Amino acid sequence: MHHRPARAAVAAGLLLGVLAGCAPAPQAGSLAATLTIIDPDGASVAMQAGIPVPTFDPQPRRVIPLDGTWRIERDELDADVSLTDRSVALERIVADAGGREGADYPDRGWEMATVPGTLNPPPGREEGSGWFRRTFRVPATWDGLAATLKMEAVNYIADVWVNGTWVGYHEGGYTPFALDLSAALVAGAENTIAVRVDNPPWGSRNDIVPWGLADWWNYGGITRSAWIEATPPLSIARADVVPHLDSVDVRGVVQVARTVVGSTTSDGPADTSDGPAADPEAPPARSVRFRIYPAEVTPANVASPIATGLVPAGAEPIVTEDVELGDVSVDMPAVVDASFLMGGPDLWSPEQPALYVLETSLITDGAEGDGIWSTFGLRRVAVDPATGQLLLNGEPRMFTGVGLHDEALEPGRGERDTAGHRISVATEALAALERAAAVDATLIRTGHTPANPLILRLADRLGFAVWEEIPLYHYTPLTFGIALDRGIGVQMLREMALRDMNRPSVLFHGLANESTGMDERREALQILHDTDRAIDGTRLTGQAAYGFAPDDPTQAPLDVAGFTFYHGVFYGTDAASGTAAALETAHATNPGKPIMALEFGRWSDDRNGRQRQREVFDETFPELARHSAANPNGYVGASVWWTLQDYATEAPGIRVEHFGLYDEASALRPAGEAAVRGFAGSAGTGDEQQIESGVRDAAPVAEQTSSPALLLYLGYGLGVVVAVLGGGLALLTRGRGRSTGRRRRPAA
């Protein structure tokens, strides 16, 4: 979003920052992106740090939680070294560490801190770099198992050691990563993990993401949950769902551990490089079993971290299929696909967020082994290219939404004392979404970053659509080029898409916010759009472009045309007429795309500001609603107020941005009262509805020839086609078509 033009010093600072950012970089980081795509037997699999990108959903597996108390030492680290290829820089990093990475380093004098947390809560201006250490015990029963470290977010560059052994690194402050710890852990003993975290200041260099001054808080440190997960050497890495209105495609990725955890009495970790099927005389019969269960969300289980908590007691699977597992090795994971027809399913929408639960498990010689659980929903977001209408499950609609930063403010006696932290527990996420429901919002734009996993889990279950994005914020021709050359923007998008593959609430992937340049931006957006399509075809792509240029040609590669609408606030003098004119131009430029108003709003610093904020809502929203895609000939797919609640900012001269519909005491401002009357949405009540999902009939596609389930499915499909043709709608899904048999498809 923009900063306040009335504050000349801020505006001048921003201009100087942009001009400085357009100059050649003194040094572009050589640190390589760690996520790659391999292609076993024609099926794409995402690999990172030598292992398939796993699920980050909590599982009923053996786990060592790493949340809680750590010892930390703040340090001003050398960002040039941090952003240098590890084949060159690791020796320097270890030398500078002075033993801090080792198991026996004397850290008793370090301060104590809580993970998830931050080294630099507002209002302090430190950037949050330093060393984190923690000792934990590995059970003796982990001997012979594989162990994976999973970290939901470390901002910004993390290097990790276990018992003095460097196990890998990750760049990016809002997306998760996993590292194989099997060779470094010792079962039946105390182990030590050390994490070097470097969070270079925004604006200090243009090869980080985001690169320049951004209008939210740069929380540094281990900011989300972390844990170590144990599995057998042969395990399920992830299971992805591609939903349709009448069927689902599922894909399981099976991995073999390169090594396993050793014990205090063994000679060291065992080598599993040949995989568990190395004996050619008696190869085990192995398959992957997919089971789909009904789900029920209630006030008692809405915050359950594990998907099993949503399966009703005594519920039987809706459908089950076993698929033979082919060759799998440490260098080449196996991919297993299946498709299921689901006649008469309950579809997911914000108003009725019906979910299902997928269990994916390994079967070896008839015995069930490792498995994972995930929730998913059947829904279809699409575009009618003839009208530019946004469609959810075939119905045209406009989402009314709010922006929400991943933050909980802690008001003090005054603004100078106001602190904050990233949302870290389900109760905080639930409170934020309850406030969104109270103003009748149906869509959450999760700031300018990938969403907090807690928000997404609850959005699935309560019922909110979500627009999440990668933090290519205020990018320029130069910084677009740097981010793409380094591969970090693409990696962040892949990590976000892979993490949230099974989240029905995520309908939109944002690829940039209020950025400049034409040819360079369009090229970058095309690359990012294609990257998104290669992983996930069930979301629509977009950007938030400046609303003062509604004829912006860089919308061309994207599915929707998104803008920030600050007419009468940051540009122009009249909100109503400016919004109306911009909408007309935007629609004429993009006649086959929904126009997404991804920001409109104003700050509310004082009594006069509160009144003007209310007027901006009353003048802007009616123009957006007049062209709602839910109306005949309408084309506005979203109207998003910026923001739901106030938030801390790094902007100079401002400590807290008062753009919220709610004030710092969580009371509705006048603009919030106007939103209640104007939005008139119906979302966020999934737990109150207590929907127990079901289907009329379901079966694996490969087993269908002339069964009643197939006839029911064909009749249902024919009815949908007739209805669509009768209504004169030509749907553009931009995704994959429904499967009519097991097949290979791009996924991860």
XYZ file of C-alpha atoms in Angstrom:
748
model
C 0.000 0.000 0.000
C 0.976 3.656 -0.212
C 2.233 5.883 2.549
C 0.555 9.129 3.472
C 1.407 11.890 1.014
C 0.782 14.590 3.603
C 3.936 13.542 5.359
C 6.502 15.149 3.089
C 9.479 13.611 4.843
C 8.115 10.119 4.394
C 7.314 10.718 0.731
C 10.776 12.142 0.114
C 12.356 9.181 1.855
C 10.384 6.759 -0.251
C 11.373 8.556 -3.454
C 15.038 8.465 -2.484
C 14.694 4.789 -1.649
C 13.219 4.029 -5.053
C 15.915 6.040 -6.815
C 18.629 4.283 -4.821
C 17.057 0.939 -5.642
C 17.235 1.711 -9.364
C 21.025 2.101 -9.195
C 23.216 -0.923 -9.951
C 23.626 -3.198 -6.938
C 27.069 -3.095 -5.345
C 26.856 -6.885 -5.064
C 24.278 -9.440 -6.105
C 24.097 -12.442 -3.791
C 25.308 -15.757 -5.191
C 23.411 -17.892 -2.657
C 21.530 -20.452 -4.718
C 17.837 -21.251 -4.429
C 17.455 -24.681 -2.837
C 14.194 -25.903 -4.424
C 14.402 -27.792 -7.704
C 11.990 -29.854 -9.793
C 12.844 -33.381 -10.929
C 10.853 -35.537 -13.318
C 10.648 -39.205 -12.279
C 8.789 -41.188 -14.945
C 7.135 -38.081 -16.355
C 5.779 -36.761 -13.025
C 7.164 -33.583 -11.496
C 8.412 -33.737 -7.908
C 9.723 -30.761 -5.938
C 13.005 -31.450 -4.145
C 14.723 -29.283 -1.566
C 17.974 -29.905 0.267
C 18.103 -33.441 -1.119
C 14.617 -34.618 -0.076
C 11.118 -34.256 -1.548
C 9.341 -31.164 -0.254
C 7.196 -32.739 2.488
C 3.825 -31.892 3.916
C 4.018 -29.316 6.693
C 0.620 -30.238 8.109
C 1.029 -31.667 11.639
C 0.825 -35.474 11.581
C 0.191 -38.256 14.132
C 3.860 -39.253 13.952
C 6.663 -39.335 16.505
C 7.680 -35.725 17.005
C 10.170 -33.705 19.053
C 8.656 -30.202 19.421
C 11.145 -27.367 19.222
C 8.733 -24.624 20.247
C 9.499 -23.143 23.628
C 12.639 -21.754 25.234
C 15.851 -21.303 23.273
C 19.080 -19.527 24.124
C 19.865 -16.637 21.804
C 22.747 -14.265 21.177
C 22.036 -11.195 19.077
C 24.723 -10.475 16.535
C 25.217 -8.134 13.596
C 26.024 -10.642 10.899
C 27.711 -9.985 7.559
C 24.924 -10.068 4.945
C 27.444 -10.280 2.101
C 28.667 -13.566 3.572
C 25.143 -14.771 4.329
C 24.132 -14.279 0.681
C 27.211 -15.987 -0.781
C 27.161 -19.534 -2.159
C 27.851 -21.962 0.683
C 30.633 -23.742 -1.186
C 32.502 -20.461 -0.804
C 31.064 -18.936 2.366
C 30.564 -21.841 4.783
C 34.176 -21.911 5.935
C 33.996 -18.160 6.666
C 30.659 -18.556 8.479
C 32.079 -21.291 10.715
C 35.214 -19.274 11.420
C 33.156 -16.226 12.385
C 30.892 -18.403 14.558
C 33.712 -19.051 16.991
C 32.253 -22.412 17.973
C 28.653 -21.258 18.393
C 27.559 -23.993 16.010
C 29.105 -26.741 18.140
C 27.371 -29.043 20.583
C 29.563 -28.072 23.546
C 29.650 -24.296 23.147
C 29.150 -22.556 26.549
C 25.881 -20.650 25.979
C 24.644 -20.391 29.579
C 25.226 -16.644 29.552
C 22.980 -16.093 26.536
C 19.519 -14.613 26.978
C 16.449 -16.810 26.850
C 13.785 -16.382 24.186
C 10.626 -18.148 23.067
C 10.134 -19.841 19.696
C 8.047 -18.992 17.776
C 8.994 -15.407 18.460
C 11.194 -12.583 17.280
C 14.433 -10.799 18.133
C 13.004 -7.391 17.204
C 9.428 -6.782 18.337
C 8.102 -3.282 17.660
C 8.738 -0.513 18.464
C 12.467 -1.387 18.399
C 14.251 -0.964 15.082
C 16.806 -3.812 15.315
C 16.682 -6.226 12.426
C 16.682 -9.478 14.386
C 19.891 -11.310 13.476
C 21.865 -13.679 15.671
C 22.336 -17.226 16.925
C 19.731 -19.606 18.366
C 20.600 -22.760 20.312
C 18.609 -25.499 22.016
C 19.348 -28.901 23.530
C 16.829 -31.739 23.283
C 16.763 -35.462 23.917
C 16.187 -37.961 21.120
C 14.406 -41.123 22.358
C 16.292 -44.383 22.029
C 13.320 -45.692 20.018
C 14.328 -43.387 17.155
C 17.320 -45.644 16.400
C 16.904 -46.803 12.792
C 14.301 -44.188 11.866
C 14.612 -41.221 9.518
C 14.394 -37.737 11.062
C 13.332 -34.492 9.370
C 13.565 -30.976 10.745
C 10.534 -28.896 9.745
C 10.584 -25.122 10.261
C 7.521 -23.094 9.237
C 9.397 -19.796 8.912
C 12.775 -18.293 9.771
C 13.370 -14.701 8.722
C 15.419 -14.292 6.622
C 18.418 -16.627 6.023
C 18.847 -19.698 8.227
C 21.883 -21.968 8.507
C 21.366 -25.039 10.689
C 23.798 -27.275 12.581
C 22.964 -30.373 14.639
C 25.621 -31.651 17.038
C 28.145 -29.474 15.212
C 27.266 -30.830 11.747
C 25.979 -28.308 9.208
C 22.804 -29.750 7.684
C 21.725 -26.981 5.314
C 20.316 -23.508 4.779
C 17.218 -21.710 3.589
C 16.439 -18.212 2.318
C 13.019 -16.581 2.687
C 11.189 -15.297 5.741
C 7.604 -16.476 5.183
C 7.754 -19.990 3.723
C 8.677 -23.328 5.321
C 11.626 -25.619 4.757
C 12.729 -29.099 5.794
C 16.175 -30.629 6.346
C 17.237 -34.261 6.729
C 18.761 -34.707 10.197
C 19.094 -38.488 10.128
C 22.887 -38.588 9.812
C 23.425 -35.947 12.505
C 21.108 -37.072 15.318
C 22.009 -39.569 18.033
C 19.209 -41.646 19.544
C 19.128 -42.140 23.298
C 21.188 -38.996 23.947
C 21.096 -35.231 24.303
C 21.433 -33.404 20.980
C 22.019 -29.738 20.190
C 20.612 -27.649 17.353
C 22.142 -24.272 16.429
C 20.587 -21.863 13.938
C 22.343 -18.808 12.531
C 19.669 -16.294 11.472
C 20.546 -13.263 9.374
C 17.819 -10.703 8.669
C 19.375 -7.960 6.518
C 17.618 -4.594 6.961
C 15.069 -3.763 4.276
C 16.496 -1.118 1.985
C 20.089 -2.148 2.656
C 20.391 -4.244 -0.506
C 18.272 -5.113 -3.516
C 18.891 -8.864 -3.767
C 16.616 -9.904 -0.878
C 12.824 -10.372 -0.944
C 11.291 -7.945 -0.087
C 14.137 -5.631 -0.934
C 13.129 -2.072 -0.017
C 11.129 -0.165 2.538
C 7.901 -2.045 3.204
C 4.873 -0.897 5.153
C 4.708 -3.696 7.714
C 7.015 -5.026 10.426
C 10.135 -7.031 9.604
C 10.001 -9.637 12.389
C 13.371 -11.425 12.492
C 14.187 -14.798 14.032
C 12.451 -18.169 14.217
C 8.983 -16.725 13.819
C 6.833 -19.839 13.379
C 6.761 -23.357 14.779
C 9.589 -25.865 14.419
C 9.767 -29.596 15.123
C 11.627 -32.818 14.282
C 9.551 -35.638 12.819
C 10.478 -39.329 12.749
C 9.398 -41.790 10.045
C 10.388 -45.252 8.878
C 13.088 -45.254 6.156
C 10.314 -45.727 3.575
C 7.655 -43.069 4.105
C 5.004 -40.861 2.555
C 6.452 -37.397 1.929
C 3.281 -35.649 0.812
C -0.153 -36.229 -0.702
C -1.648 -33.600 -3.008
C -5.281 -33.181 -3.967
C -6.588 -31.556 -7.148
C -10.322 -31.003 -6.584
C -13.109 -30.857 -9.159
C -16.824 -30.411 -8.630
C -17.499 -34.121 -9.017
C -14.165 -35.865 -8.471
C -10.690 -35.561 -7.035
C -7.245 -36.451 -8.327
C -4.744 -37.411 -5.634
C -1.005 -37.909 -5.783
C 1.242 -39.493 -3.199
C 5.019 -38.996 -3.125
C 7.003 -41.817 -1.488
C 10.593 -41.342 -0.366
C 13.478 -43.497 0.855
C 15.791 -42.096 3.516
C 19.452 -41.892 2.566
C 20.481 -42.590 6.165
C 18.730 -43.296 9.461
C 19.304 -42.154 13.018
C 22.063 -43.973 14.865
C 22.245 -44.643 18.590
C 24.801 -44.280 21.357
C 25.537 -48.012 21.059
C 25.598 -48.383 17.265
C 28.480 -47.838 14.864
C 26.664 -44.907 13.313
C 23.748 -44.268 11.004
C 22.811 -47.129 8.741
C 23.059 -46.654 4.989
C 19.723 -47.054 3.211
C 20.963 -45.875 -0.173
C 19.788 -49.065 -1.870
C 16.321 -48.606 -0.397
C 14.220 -51.119 1.505
C 13.598 -53.162 -1.650
C 17.269 -54.015 -2.192
C 16.804 -57.810 -1.835
C 16.030 -59.067 -5.370
C 15.098 -62.575 -4.149
C 12.131 -61.520 -2.005
C 10.945 -58.030 -2.954
C 8.032 -57.000 -0.755
C 4.628 -56.331 -2.248
C 4.121 -52.612 -1.732
C 1.309 -50.243 -2.510
C -0.094 -46.885 -1.469
C -3.568 -46.830 0.043
C -5.764 -43.760 -0.345
C -8.799 -43.372 1.883
C -11.230 -40.450 1.847
C -13.273 -39.812 4.996
C -16.074 -37.403 5.794
C -15.177 -34.449 7.996
C -17.132 -32.499 10.582
C -16.039 -29.154 12.014
C -17.422 -28.126 15.395
C -16.503 -25.474 17.966
C -14.694 -28.239 19.865
C -12.397 -29.349 17.025
C -12.142 -26.249 14.814
C -8.587 -25.572 16.019
C -7.446 -29.209 16.001
C -3.918 -29.189 14.540
C -4.194 -32.682 13.033
C -6.707 -33.607 10.338
C -7.699 -36.796 12.173
C -9.452 -34.573 14.706
C -12.085 -33.735 12.076
C -13.112 -37.316 11.262
C -16.397 -38.116 13.066
C -16.165 -40.927 15.600
C -16.828 -44.275 13.976
C -16.835 -42.844 10.446
C -16.003 -45.289 7.654
C -14.074 -44.276 4.543
C -16.192 -42.900 1.713
C -13.868 -44.572 -0.770
C -10.615 -46.566 -0.661
C -8.097 -47.554 -3.308
C -4.735 -49.345 -3.228
C -2.270 -48.422 -5.983
C 0.851 -50.450 -6.655
C 4.092 -48.727 -5.681
C 6.797 -48.863 -8.313
C 10.534 -48.356 -7.988
C 11.729 -45.904 -5.369
C 15.243 -44.950 -4.291
C 17.041 -42.233 -2.364
C 17.711 -40.407 -5.619
C 14.319 -40.935 -7.211
C 11.125 -40.799 -5.139
C 8.066 -42.629 -6.385
C 4.872 -40.903 -7.492
C 1.502 -42.651 -7.182
C -1.672 -41.221 -8.741
C -5.340 -42.063 -8.268
C -8.663 -40.466 -9.177
C -12.039 -40.777 -7.472
C -15.529 -40.001 -8.696
C -17.658 -38.367 -6.020
C -21.340 -38.217 -6.897
C -23.275 -35.458 -5.183
C -20.477 -34.181 -2.928
C -20.733 -31.255 -0.542
C -18.839 -28.386 -2.157
C -16.617 -25.940 -0.295
C -17.531 -22.243 -0.200
C -17.195 -19.501 2.420
C -20.886 -19.857 3.166
C -20.764 -23.658 3.513
C -17.166 -24.828 4.009
C -17.550 -28.586 3.618
C -14.316 -30.549 4.021
C -13.092 -34.101 3.545
C -10.101 -35.914 5.033
C -7.545 -37.841 2.978
C -5.431 -40.590 4.541
C -2.448 -41.766 2.494
C -0.544 -44.788 3.810
C 2.012 -47.388 2.752
C 1.059 -51.064 2.560
C 3.887 -53.629 2.638
C 3.012 -57.323 2.337
C -0.487 -56.501 3.528
C 0.642 -54.564 6.608
C -0.123 -50.881 6.926
C 2.880 -48.658 7.584
C 3.662 -44.957 7.496
C 0.890 -42.543 6.553
C -0.164 -38.909 6.513
C -3.481 -37.079 6.833
C -4.775 -33.939 5.157
C -8.034 -32.062 4.780
C -9.319 -30.836 1.429
C -12.456 -29.398 -0.121
C -14.122 -29.662 -3.516
C -14.444 -26.275 -5.175
C -13.756 -24.604 -8.505
C -12.749 -20.989 -8.976
C -12.934 -19.833 -12.571
C -13.433 -16.907 -14.935
C -16.139 -16.354 -17.542
C -14.096 -14.788 -20.367
C -17.195 -13.520 -22.120
C -18.179 -11.206 -19.261
C -15.154 -11.019 -16.977
C -17.176 -12.478 -14.124
C -15.544 -14.376 -11.285
C -17.154 -17.768 -10.664
C -17.048 -19.988 -7.608
C -18.542 -23.436 -8.168
C -20.153 -22.074 -11.304
C -21.854 -19.127 -9.592
C -20.844 -15.504 -10.304
C -19.860 -13.533 -7.246
C -17.950 -10.643 -5.720
C -15.964 -11.259 -2.544
C -15.985 -8.572 0.118
C -12.703 -8.682 1.939
C -10.171 -7.234 4.345
C -6.395 -7.098 4.457
C -4.816 -8.865 7.419
C -1.157 -8.753 8.378
C 0.286 -11.717 10.279
C 0.463 -9.785 13.531
C -1.116 -9.299 16.929
C -0.557 -5.807 18.327
C 0.050 -5.326 22.052
C -1.169 -1.785 22.823
C 0.763 0.115 25.472
C -0.015 3.331 27.291
C 0.711 5.163 24.068
C 1.774 4.458 20.527
C 5.440 4.695 21.484
C 4.884 1.745 23.814
C 2.875 -0.398 21.397
C 4.483 -3.779 20.790
C 3.476 -6.736 18.665
C 4.297 -10.222 17.482
C 3.440 -12.582 14.668
C 0.285 -14.577 15.322
C 1.583 -17.765 16.915
C -1.359 -19.601 18.501
C -4.741 -20.655 17.172
C -6.661 -18.453 19.609
C -5.045 -15.327 18.128
C -5.831 -16.437 14.574
C -9.388 -17.326 15.558
C -9.922 -13.911 17.162
C -8.768 -12.144 13.986
C -11.091 -14.201 11.798
C -14.001 -13.655 14.160
C -13.482 -9.905 13.704
C -13.450 -10.418 9.936
C -16.724 -12.337 10.128
C -18.255 -9.594 12.260
C -17.781 -7.068 9.423
C -19.210 -9.558 6.891
C -15.930 -10.167 5.085
C -15.807 -13.253 2.885
C -12.194 -12.916 1.696
C -8.905 -12.408 3.552
C -5.944 -10.859 1.778
C -3.051 -12.002 3.965
C -0.986 -8.846 3.791
C 1.735 -8.980 1.151
C 3.129 -12.371 2.112
C 2.319 -16.079 2.183
C -0.325 -16.655 4.833
C 0.223 -17.837 8.374
C -0.643 -21.591 8.364
C -2.894 -21.060 11.401
C -4.986 -18.559 9.442
C -5.334 -20.946 6.495
C -6.307 -23.930 8.634
C -9.086 -21.906 10.221
C -10.115 -20.279 6.928
C -10.672 -23.770 5.499
C -12.824 -24.776 8.443
C -14.679 -21.562 9.241
C -15.174 -20.525 5.636
C -13.128 -17.621 4.219
C -11.676 -17.235 0.751
C -7.977 -16.273 0.790
C -5.717 -14.214 -1.439
C -2.089 -14.865 -0.485
C 0.988 -13.636 -2.268
C 4.754 -13.614 -2.418
C 6.414 -10.417 -1.136
C 7.479 -8.887 -4.464
C 6.464 -5.548 -2.985
C 7.248 -2.271 -4.788
C 9.477 -4.085 -7.274
C 11.304 -2.276 -10.054
C 12.708 -3.406 -13.400
C 16.080 -3.922 -11.683
C 14.820 -5.845 -8.662
C 12.482 -8.029 -10.727
C 15.520 -9.078 -12.733
C 17.623 -9.778 -9.648
C 14.903 -11.822 -7.931
C 14.326 -13.931 -11.038
C 18.024 -14.347 -11.803
C 18.644 -15.569 -8.253
C 15.568 -17.812 -8.387
C 14.263 -16.606 -5.019
C 10.933 -15.230 -6.246
C 10.175 -18.492 -8.064
C 11.250 -20.526 -5.035
C 8.978 -18.552 -2.690
C 6.024 -19.071 -5.027
C 6.695 -22.789 -5.275
C 7.076 -23.111 -1.507
C 3.818 -21.265 -0.903
C 1.926 -23.278 -3.525
C 3.289 -26.609 -2.307
C 2.597 -25.870 1.351
C -1.002 -24.842 0.668
C -1.827 -27.283 -2.142
C -4.737 -28.863 -0.247
C -6.199 -25.656 1.211
C -9.597 -25.042 -0.444
C -9.722 -21.541 1.069
C -6.777 -20.368 -1.055
C -8.389 -19.224 -4.292
C -5.833 -16.648 -5.463
C -2.054 -16.418 -5.734
C -0.731 -12.863 -5.864
C 2.550 -12.388 -7.703
C 3.456 -8.728 -7.053
C 2.222 -5.589 -5.286
C 2.345 -1.989 -6.535
C 5.387 -2.539 -8.716
C 6.828 -0.578 -11.618
C 8.246 -1.272 -15.048
C 6.383 -2.570 -18.069
C 8.308 -5.089 -20.169
C 10.319 -6.336 -17.185
C 7.266 -6.651 -14.939
C 5.186 -8.365 -17.609
C 7.983 -10.852 -18.289
C 8.369 -11.555 -14.567
C 4.634 -12.038 -14.099
C 4.499 -14.412 -17.076
C 7.306 -16.521 -15.587
C 5.628 -16.578 -12.174
C 2.225 -17.391 -13.671
C 3.734 -20.306 -15.599
C 5.541 -21.464 -12.452
C 2.267 -21.462 -10.568
C 0.502 -23.413 -13.314
C 3.215 -26.072 -13.336
C 2.490 -26.865 -9.684
C -1.130 -25.974 -9.112
C -3.891 -25.309 -11.623
C -6.716 -24.741 -9.151
C -6.036 -21.104 -8.210
C -6.196 -17.867 -10.151
C -3.129 -15.649 -10.472
C -3.053 -11.876 -10.139
C -1.170 -8.824 -8.947
C -2.069 -5.662 -7.065
C -1.164 -2.908 -9.538
C -1.427 0.826 -8.936
C -4.995 2.020 -9.385
C -3.926 5.307 -10.947
C -2.985 3.296 -14.069
C -6.129 1.213 -14.726
C -4.990 0.538 -18.301
C -1.858 -1.238 -17.003
C -0.864 -3.709 -19.766
C 1.070 -6.015 -17.433
C -2.184 -7.683 -16.355
C -2.115 -9.666 -19.614
C -0.375 -12.852 -18.365
C -2.622 -13.148 -15.291
C -6.059 -14.613 -14.642
C -7.510 -11.585 -12.853
C -6.715 -7.865 -13.053
C -5.966 -6.563 -9.570
C -5.524 -2.944 -8.478
C -5.193 -0.831 -5.346
C -8.053 1.704 -5.452
C -7.052 4.805 -3.479
C -8.943 7.364 -5.534
C -9.627 10.489 -3.532
C -6.988 9.402 -1.006
C -3.606 9.081 -2.716
C -4.572 10.115 -6.254
C -7.342 12.311 -7.544
C -9.674 14.436 -5.447
C -12.939 12.497 -5.523
C -13.216 8.864 -4.433
C -16.536 8.096 -6.141
C -15.865 9.548 -9.574
C -12.238 8.425 -9.579
C -13.206 4.858 -8.715
C -15.968 4.802 -11.331
C -13.682 6.069 -14.086
C -10.867 3.675 -13.145
C -13.238 0.704 -13.156
C -14.513 1.609 -16.611
C -10.974 1.827 -17.983
C -9.794 -1.331 -16.218
C -12.712 -3.329 -17.586
C -12.264 -1.957 -21.097
C -8.582 -2.917 -20.960
C -9.307 -6.376 -19.506
C -12.799 -7.251 -20.791
C -12.419 -10.971 -20.131
C -11.070 -10.735 -16.581
C -12.553 -9.936 -13.182
C -11.381 -6.606 -11.779
C -10.142 -7.137 -8.226
C -10.097 -4.100 -5.935
C -7.417 -5.483 -3.632
C -7.079 -2.349 -1.502
C -9.251 0.638 -0.773
C -9.248 2.584 2.455
C -7.670 5.353 4.499
C -5.867 5.881 7.784
C -7.685 7.086 10.896
C -5.191 8.818 13.174
C -7.612 11.144 14.964
C -11.288 12.139 15.180
C -11.212 13.877 11.803
C -9.433 10.895 10.328
C -12.103 8.538 11.614
C -14.774 10.555 9.858
C -12.823 10.813 6.616
C -12.108 7.085 6.725
C -15.856 6.434 6.940
C -16.496 8.778 4.011
C -13.933 6.950 1.878
C -15.797 3.706 2.462
C -19.164 5.296 1.716
C -17.867 6.906 -1.487
C -15.794 4.007 -2.839
C -17.597 0.784 -2.012
C -20.908 1.624 -3.747
C -19.011 2.128 -7.031
C -17.366 -1.278 -6.638
C -20.624 -2.963 -5.618
C -22.456 -1.423 -8.581
C -20.284 -3.532 -10.863
C -20.298 -6.653 -8.676
C -19.710 -9.835 -10.644
C -22.768 -11.232 -8.887
C -24.889 -8.765 -10.881
C -25.809 -9.152 -14.552
C -23.002 -7.639 -16.644
C -20.918 -7.131 -13.481
C -17.177 -7.749 -13.438
C -15.762 -6.730 -10.020
C -14.634 -9.944 -8.329
C -13.396 -8.532 -5.015
C -13.620 -5.388 -2.901
C -10.974 -5.493 -0.164
C -10.717 -2.858 2.573
C -7.201 -2.084 3.765
C -7.088 -3.248 6.608
C -9.070 -5.240 9.168
C -6.992 -3.966 12.091
C -4.101 -1.617 12.773
C -0.540 -2.870 12.365
C 3.060 -1.953 13.127
C 5.087 -0.460 10.300
C 8.726 0.103 9.384
C 7.792 3.342 7.606
C 9.861 6.223 9.021
C 7.937 8.631 11.191
C 5.041 6.193 11.728
C 4.915 3.495 14.384
C 1.415 2.117 13.863
C -0.728 2.335 10.743
C -4.333 3.136 11.719
C -6.016 1.771 8.603
C -8.053 -0.751 10.557
C -11.824 -1.130 10.593
C -11.049 -1.932 14.235
C -8.994 0.344 16.479
C -6.161 -0.738 18.760
C -8.695 -1.727 21.429
C -10.504 -4.001 18.921
C -13.517 -1.665 18.792
C -15.230 -0.939 15.474
C -14.453 2.423 13.941
C -17.178 4.209 11.944
C -15.745 2.724 8.750
C -16.188 -0.714 10.292
C -19.826 0.054 11.005
C -20.212 1.070 7.350
C -18.605 -2.203 6.260
C -21.140 -4.207 8.262
C -23.978 -2.517 6.369
C -22.242 -2.525 2.991
C -20.521 -5.909 2.786
C -23.496 -8.063 3.845
C -21.447 -11.246 3.475
C -21.992 -14.627 5.092
C -18.803 -16.426 6.061
C -16.850 -17.695 9.025
C -19.548 -19.933 10.533
C -18.317 -23.366 9.486
C -17.902 -24.540 13.076
C -21.397 -23.378 13.996
C -22.956 -25.161 11.015
C -21.278 -28.447 12.034
C -21.365 -29.773 8.470
C -20.654 -33.489 8.198
C -19.589 -33.950 4.594
C -20.802 -36.787 2.460
C -21.504 -37.987 -1.070
C -24.281 -39.933 -2.778
C -21.741 -42.373 -4.198
C -17.988 -42.569 -4.745
C -15.512 -44.942 -6.347
C -12.012 -45.018 -7.850
C -12.068 -44.108 -11.533
C -10.045 -47.122 -12.667
C -12.589 -49.531 -11.159
C -15.569 -47.989 -12.969
C -17.030 -49.548 -16.104
C -20.810 -49.675 -15.902
C -21.451 -49.445 -12.164
C -24.277 -47.371 -10.654
C -21.694 -44.885 -9.401
C -20.445 -44.265 -12.922
C -23.977 -43.877 -14.310
C -24.781 -41.434 -11.500
C -21.611 -39.508 -12.253
C -22.330 -39.333 -15.998
C -25.858 -38.136 -15.334
C -24.581 -35.482 -12.960
C -21.970 -34.325 -15.463
C -24.489 -34.152 -18.299
C -26.828 -32.105 -16.137
C -24.069 -29.636 -15.343
C -23.182 -29.272 -19.030
C -26.805 -28.673 -20.025
C -27.238 -26.101 -17.263
C -24.074 -24.259 -18.249
C -24.947 -24.197 -21.940
C -28.485 -23.097 -21.160
C -27.154 -20.196 -19.144
C -24.843 -19.165 -21.978
C -21.674 -19.316 -19.850
C -18.310 -20.274 -21.288
C -16.162 -21.182 -18.350
C -12.457 -20.656 -18.297
C -10.865 -22.633 -15.477
C -7.217 -22.189 -16.410
C -6.622 -25.494 -14.636
C -6.664 -29.194 -15.354
C -9.745 -30.973 -16.602
C -11.446 -33.767 -14.684
C -9.587 -37.048 -14.910
C -11.237 -39.983 -16.658
C -8.551 -42.421 -15.608
C -5.343 -42.608 -13.681
C -2.750 -40.418 -15.320
C 0.457 -38.513 -14.789
C 0.035 -34.811 -14.145
C 2.337 -31.990 -13.053
C 2.299 -31.685 -9.275
C 4.649 -32.075 -6.399
